[in-house]
Coordinates of C-alpha atoms in Angstrom, one line a residue:
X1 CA 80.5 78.5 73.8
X2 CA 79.8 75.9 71.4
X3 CA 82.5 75.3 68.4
X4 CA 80.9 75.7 65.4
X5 CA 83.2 74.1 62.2
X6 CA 84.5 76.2 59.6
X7 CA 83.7 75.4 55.8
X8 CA 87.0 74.7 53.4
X9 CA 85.9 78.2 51.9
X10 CA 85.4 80.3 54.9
X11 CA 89.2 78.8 55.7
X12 CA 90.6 79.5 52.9
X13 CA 89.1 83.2 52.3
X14 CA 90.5 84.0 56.2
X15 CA 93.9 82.2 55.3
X16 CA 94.3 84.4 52.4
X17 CA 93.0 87.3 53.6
X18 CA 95.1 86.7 56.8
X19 CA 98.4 86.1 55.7
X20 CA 97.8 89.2 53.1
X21 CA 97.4 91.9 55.7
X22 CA 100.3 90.0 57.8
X23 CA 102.8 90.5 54.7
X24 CA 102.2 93.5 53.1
X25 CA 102.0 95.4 57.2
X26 CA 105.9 95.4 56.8
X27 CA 106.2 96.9 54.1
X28 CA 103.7 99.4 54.6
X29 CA 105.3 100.8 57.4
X30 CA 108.8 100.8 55.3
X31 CA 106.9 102.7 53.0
X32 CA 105.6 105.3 56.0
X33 CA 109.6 105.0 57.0
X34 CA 110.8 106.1 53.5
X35 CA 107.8 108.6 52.9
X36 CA 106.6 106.9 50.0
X37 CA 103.2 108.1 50.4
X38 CA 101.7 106.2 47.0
X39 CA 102.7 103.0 47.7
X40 CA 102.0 103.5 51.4
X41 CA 98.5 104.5 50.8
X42 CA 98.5 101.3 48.4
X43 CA 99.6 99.0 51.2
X44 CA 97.0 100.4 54.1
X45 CA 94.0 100.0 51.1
X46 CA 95.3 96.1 51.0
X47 CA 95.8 95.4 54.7
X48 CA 93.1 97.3 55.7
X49 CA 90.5 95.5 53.3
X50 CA 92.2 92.1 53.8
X51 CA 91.4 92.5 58.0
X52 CA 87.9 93.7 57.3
X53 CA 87.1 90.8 55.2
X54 CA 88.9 88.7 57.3
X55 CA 86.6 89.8 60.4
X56 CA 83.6 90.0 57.8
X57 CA 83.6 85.8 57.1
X58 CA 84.8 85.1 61.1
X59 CA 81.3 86.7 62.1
X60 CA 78.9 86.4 59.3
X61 CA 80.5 83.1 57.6
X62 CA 79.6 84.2 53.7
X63 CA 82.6 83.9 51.6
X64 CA 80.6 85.0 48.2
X65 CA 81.4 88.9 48.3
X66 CA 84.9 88.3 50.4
X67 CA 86.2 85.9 47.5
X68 CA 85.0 88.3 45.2
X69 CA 86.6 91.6 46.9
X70 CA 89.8 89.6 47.6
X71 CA 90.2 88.6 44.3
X72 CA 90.4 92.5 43.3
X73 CA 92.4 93.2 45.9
X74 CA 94.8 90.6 44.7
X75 CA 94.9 92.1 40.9
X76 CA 94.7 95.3 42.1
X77 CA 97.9 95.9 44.7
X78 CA 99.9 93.6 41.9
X79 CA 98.9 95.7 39.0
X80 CA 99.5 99.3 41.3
X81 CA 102.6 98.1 42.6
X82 CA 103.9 97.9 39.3
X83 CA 102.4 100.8 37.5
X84 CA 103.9 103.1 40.6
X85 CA 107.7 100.7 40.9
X86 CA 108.1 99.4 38.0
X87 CA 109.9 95.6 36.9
X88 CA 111.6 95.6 40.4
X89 CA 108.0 95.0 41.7
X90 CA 107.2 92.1 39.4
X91 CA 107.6 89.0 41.5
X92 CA 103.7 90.2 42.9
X93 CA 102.3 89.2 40.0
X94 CA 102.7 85.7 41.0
X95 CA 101.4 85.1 44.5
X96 CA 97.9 87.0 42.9
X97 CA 97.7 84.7 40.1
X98 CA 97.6 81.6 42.8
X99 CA 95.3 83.2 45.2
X100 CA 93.0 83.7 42.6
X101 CA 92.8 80.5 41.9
X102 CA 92.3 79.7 45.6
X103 CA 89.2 82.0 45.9
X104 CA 87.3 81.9 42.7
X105 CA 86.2 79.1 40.0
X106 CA 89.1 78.2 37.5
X107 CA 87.6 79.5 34.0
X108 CA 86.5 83.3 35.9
X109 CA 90.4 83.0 37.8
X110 CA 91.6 81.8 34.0
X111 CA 89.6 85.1 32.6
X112 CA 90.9 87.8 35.2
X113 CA 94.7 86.5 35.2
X114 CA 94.8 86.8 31.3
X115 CA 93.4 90.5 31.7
X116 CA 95.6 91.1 34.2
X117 CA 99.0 89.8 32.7
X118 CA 98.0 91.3 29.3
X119 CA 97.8 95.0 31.5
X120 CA 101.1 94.3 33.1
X121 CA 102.6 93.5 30.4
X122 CA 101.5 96.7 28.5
X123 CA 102.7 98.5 31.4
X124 CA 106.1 97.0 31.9
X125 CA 106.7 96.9 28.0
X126 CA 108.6 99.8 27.2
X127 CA 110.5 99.2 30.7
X128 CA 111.9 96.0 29.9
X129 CA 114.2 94.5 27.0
X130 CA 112.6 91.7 24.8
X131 CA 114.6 88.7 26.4
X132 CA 112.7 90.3 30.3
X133 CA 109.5 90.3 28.7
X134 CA 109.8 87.0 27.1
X135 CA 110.7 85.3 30.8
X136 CA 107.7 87.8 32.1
X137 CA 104.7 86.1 30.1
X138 CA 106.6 82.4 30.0
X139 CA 106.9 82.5 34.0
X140 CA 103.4 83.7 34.4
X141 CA 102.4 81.5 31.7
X142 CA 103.3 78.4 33.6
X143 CA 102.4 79.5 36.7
X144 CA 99.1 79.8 35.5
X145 CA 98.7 76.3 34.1
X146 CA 100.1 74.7 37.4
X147 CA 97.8 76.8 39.1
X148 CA 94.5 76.2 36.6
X149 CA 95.5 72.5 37.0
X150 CA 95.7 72.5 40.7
X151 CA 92.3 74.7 41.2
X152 CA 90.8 72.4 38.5
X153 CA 91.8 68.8 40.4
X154 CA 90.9 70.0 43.6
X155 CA 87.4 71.1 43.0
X156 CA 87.3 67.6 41.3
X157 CA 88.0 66.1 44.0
X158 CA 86.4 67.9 46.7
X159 CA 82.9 67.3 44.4
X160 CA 83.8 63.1 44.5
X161 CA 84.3 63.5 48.6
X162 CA 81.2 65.0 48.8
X163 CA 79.3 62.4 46.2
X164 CA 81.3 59.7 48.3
X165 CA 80.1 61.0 52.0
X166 CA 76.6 60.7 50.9
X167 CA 76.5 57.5 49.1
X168 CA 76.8 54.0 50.2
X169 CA 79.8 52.4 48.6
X170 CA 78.2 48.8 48.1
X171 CA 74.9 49.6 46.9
X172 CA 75.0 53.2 45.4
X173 CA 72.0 54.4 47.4
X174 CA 72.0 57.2 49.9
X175 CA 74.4 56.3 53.5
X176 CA 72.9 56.5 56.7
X177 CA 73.8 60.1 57.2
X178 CA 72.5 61.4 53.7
X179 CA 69.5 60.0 55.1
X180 CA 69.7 61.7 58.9
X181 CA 70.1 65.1 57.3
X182 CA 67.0 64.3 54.0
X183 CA 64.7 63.3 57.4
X184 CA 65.7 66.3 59.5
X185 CA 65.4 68.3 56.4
X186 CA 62.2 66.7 55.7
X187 CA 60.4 67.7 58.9
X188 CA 61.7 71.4 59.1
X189 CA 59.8 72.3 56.0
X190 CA 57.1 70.5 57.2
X191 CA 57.1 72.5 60.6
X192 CA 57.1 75.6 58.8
X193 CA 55.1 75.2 55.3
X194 CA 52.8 72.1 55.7
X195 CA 52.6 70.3 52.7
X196 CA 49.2 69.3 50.8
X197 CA 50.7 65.8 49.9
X198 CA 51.6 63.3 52.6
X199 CA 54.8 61.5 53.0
X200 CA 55.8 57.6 54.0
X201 CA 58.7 56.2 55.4
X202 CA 59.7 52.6 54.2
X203 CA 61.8 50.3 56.0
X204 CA 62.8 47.8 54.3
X205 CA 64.8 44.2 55.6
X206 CA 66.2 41.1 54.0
X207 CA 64.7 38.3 55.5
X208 CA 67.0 36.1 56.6
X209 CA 70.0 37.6 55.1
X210 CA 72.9 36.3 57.7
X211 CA 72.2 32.1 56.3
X212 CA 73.3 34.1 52.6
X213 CA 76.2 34.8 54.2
X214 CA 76.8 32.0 56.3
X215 CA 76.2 29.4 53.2
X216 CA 77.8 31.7 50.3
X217 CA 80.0 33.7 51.6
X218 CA 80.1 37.6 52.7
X219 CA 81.0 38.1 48.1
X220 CA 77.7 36.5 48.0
X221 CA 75.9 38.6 50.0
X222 CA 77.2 41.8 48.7
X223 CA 76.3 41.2 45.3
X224 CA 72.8 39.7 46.7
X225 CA 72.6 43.8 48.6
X226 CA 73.8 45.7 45.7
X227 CA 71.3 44.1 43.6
X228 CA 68.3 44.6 45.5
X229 CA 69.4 48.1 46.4
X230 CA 69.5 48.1 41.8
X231 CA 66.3 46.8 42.0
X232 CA 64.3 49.0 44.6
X233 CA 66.1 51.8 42.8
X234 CA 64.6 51.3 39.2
X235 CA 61.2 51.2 41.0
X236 CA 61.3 54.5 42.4
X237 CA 61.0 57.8 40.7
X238 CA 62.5 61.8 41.5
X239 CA 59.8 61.7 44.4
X240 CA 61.0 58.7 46.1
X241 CA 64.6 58.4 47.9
X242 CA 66.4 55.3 48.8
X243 CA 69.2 54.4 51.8
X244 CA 71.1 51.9 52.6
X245 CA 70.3 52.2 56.7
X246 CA 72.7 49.8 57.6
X247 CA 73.5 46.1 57.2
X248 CA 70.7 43.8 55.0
X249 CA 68.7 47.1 55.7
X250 CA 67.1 49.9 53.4
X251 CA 65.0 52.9 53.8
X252 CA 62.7 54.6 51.2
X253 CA 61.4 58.2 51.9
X254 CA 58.3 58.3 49.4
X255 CA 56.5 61.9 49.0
X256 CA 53.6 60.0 48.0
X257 CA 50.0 59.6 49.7
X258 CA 49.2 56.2 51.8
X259 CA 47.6 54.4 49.2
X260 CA 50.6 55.5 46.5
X261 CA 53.3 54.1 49.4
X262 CA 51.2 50.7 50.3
X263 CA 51.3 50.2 46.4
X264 CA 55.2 50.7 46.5
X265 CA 55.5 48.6 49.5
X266 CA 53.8 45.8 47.1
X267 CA 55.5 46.4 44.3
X268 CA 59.6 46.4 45.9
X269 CA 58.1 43.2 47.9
X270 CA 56.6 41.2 44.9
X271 CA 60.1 42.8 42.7
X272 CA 62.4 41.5 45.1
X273 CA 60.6 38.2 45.6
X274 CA 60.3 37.3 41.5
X275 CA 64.0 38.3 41.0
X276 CA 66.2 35.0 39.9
X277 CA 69.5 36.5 42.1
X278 CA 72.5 34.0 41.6
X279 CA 73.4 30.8 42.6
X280 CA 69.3 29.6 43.2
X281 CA 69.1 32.3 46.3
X282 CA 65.5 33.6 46.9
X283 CA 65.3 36.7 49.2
X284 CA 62.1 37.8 50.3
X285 CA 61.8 41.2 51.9
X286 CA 60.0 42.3 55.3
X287 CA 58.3 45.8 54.7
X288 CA 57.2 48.5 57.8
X289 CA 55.8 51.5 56.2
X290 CA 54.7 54.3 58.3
X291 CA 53.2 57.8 57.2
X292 CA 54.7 61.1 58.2
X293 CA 52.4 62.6 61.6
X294 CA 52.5 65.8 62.3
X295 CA 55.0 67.0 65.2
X296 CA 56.9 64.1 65.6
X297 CA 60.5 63.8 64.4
X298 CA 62.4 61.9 61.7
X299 CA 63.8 59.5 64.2
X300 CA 60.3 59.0 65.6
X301 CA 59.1 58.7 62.2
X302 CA 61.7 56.2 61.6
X303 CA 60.8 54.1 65.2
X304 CA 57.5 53.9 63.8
X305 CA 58.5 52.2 60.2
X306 CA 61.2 50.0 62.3
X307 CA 58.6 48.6 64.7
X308 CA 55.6 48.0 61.5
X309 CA 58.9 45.9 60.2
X310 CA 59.5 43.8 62.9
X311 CA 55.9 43.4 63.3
X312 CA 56.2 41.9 59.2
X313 CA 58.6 39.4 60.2
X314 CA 56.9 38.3 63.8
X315 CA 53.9 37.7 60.9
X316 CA 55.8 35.3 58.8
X317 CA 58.0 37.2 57.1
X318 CA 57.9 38.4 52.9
X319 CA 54.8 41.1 54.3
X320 CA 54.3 45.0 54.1
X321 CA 53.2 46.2 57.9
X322 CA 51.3 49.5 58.2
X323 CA 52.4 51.5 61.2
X324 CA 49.9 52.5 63.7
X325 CA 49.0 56.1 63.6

């Protein structure tokens, strides 16, 4: 059976939901023990619904409705607790203020832990002297922020990763696996809904690229990359994607018509050629441009626009190559 990876929030919702049903089990069966029937039937709810949504996200992997039940469950066993003990149950409140922060956004975790300290505290208000109430909302207080903060800088940073997996560092276009999955993506919807307008693949080389580098220096050459990667870029528009595909090499996914992609072609070619880069360099570009044919796949797509390239440069180089059909 084939391992199939699990998503940070399929983990964590399991994590959670696993580790609840694993500590409150003891004390529901001290609370069977004792024959405190309340609480017990308080403690089964919670590990009962924490091992169903565990099993739920292990089988269907949708986390949406198990962050979501998970999160009440959290405010719900702390706030019962409470209402049913009393002070001596207070140190609950804590744990469910982090897990919601865990398993939904920041500002709706913010929202619900404010509602649900403010009900505690009602509750435990006449039970408490002023100096207990006082630690009770400064304790949760900062708990919250170091939780909000937490929540807040790891989303953060899990939304940079993700920026940073799909983009080349260097140039800013798309990496070589943003495009993979845009061409695999591509294709699918065309198997299934076949769309009116055509599609062209460009492939796209610096000619001679390695003397750049051998006579300026590797500095030279990056800044030579990242500025026709700027260039290509301010050509295109929404329709038109661009990736770095690896070395002194870019790809262009146009959702344009034949005629519309031969004109881009032109256009990056007579761009790059005209640009004054630095130090007196002239780069010319060798262009393969092949249009999407039904039933074949991205990578065959791709073997077309790679072959019309090399076909450019066999020509003479600085030319646009239209793959055969």
């Amino acid at each position: 059976m084939k391992y199939q990876k699990r998503s940070s929030e399929e983990q964590i919702v399991m994590s959670i939901s696993a580790a609840a049903a694993l500590c409150i089990l003891p004390f529901l069966i001290i609370r069977i023990y004792n024959q405190d029937w309340h609480i017990a039937l308080l403690d089964f709810v919670a590990v009962a619904t924490t091992t169903s949504l565990l099993a739920y996200v292990y089988f269907t992997k949708r986390t949406l409705l198990a962050r979501w039940v998970l999160s009440i469950i959290c405010i719900g066993i702390a706030t019962g607790t409470i209402w049913l003990k009393g002070p001596e149950q207070i140190v609950w409140v804590y744990p469910a203020i982090i897990c919601l922060f865990f398993i939904i956004p920041p500002n709706l975790a913010a929202l619900l832990c404010v509602i649900t300290v403010a009900v505690i505290g009602y509750l435990l208000s006449s039970d408490m002297s002023m100096l207990d109430n006082v630690r009770f909302y400064f304790s949760t207080l900062i708990t919250f922020i170091f939780s909000y903060a937490f929540s807040d800088r790891m989303l953060y940073q899990q939304a940079q990763l993700l920026i940073l997996s799909y983009k080349d560092p260097l140039t800013g276009a798309g990496n070589r696996r943003a495009m993979e999955e845009k061409l695999i993506e591509f294709v699918a919807q065309q198997r299934q809904q076949p769309a009116d307008n055509s599609a062209c693949l460009l492939l796209i080389d610096l000619d001679e690229f390695k003397k750049i580098n051998d006579r300026q220096g590797h500095a030279c050459g990056d800044d030579v990359l990242a500025q026709t990667a700027a260039l290509i870029e301010h050509i295109l528009n929404p329709n038109q994607h661009l990736f770095r595909f690896g070395g002194e090499e870019f790809v262009v996914l146009a959702s344009n018509t034949l005629e519309q992609t031969i004109a881009l072609a032109e256009n990056i070619r007579q761009t790059v050629n005209d640009f004054p880069f630095e130090q007196g360099i002239r780069i010319t570009v060798s262009i393969g441009l092949a249009e999407y044919q039904s039933d074949e796949t991205g990578f065959e797509w791709l073997g077309r626009a790679d072959t019309a390239m090399y076909q450019a440069k066999s020509a003479g180089r600085d030319l646009c190559c239209l793959a055969a059909s």
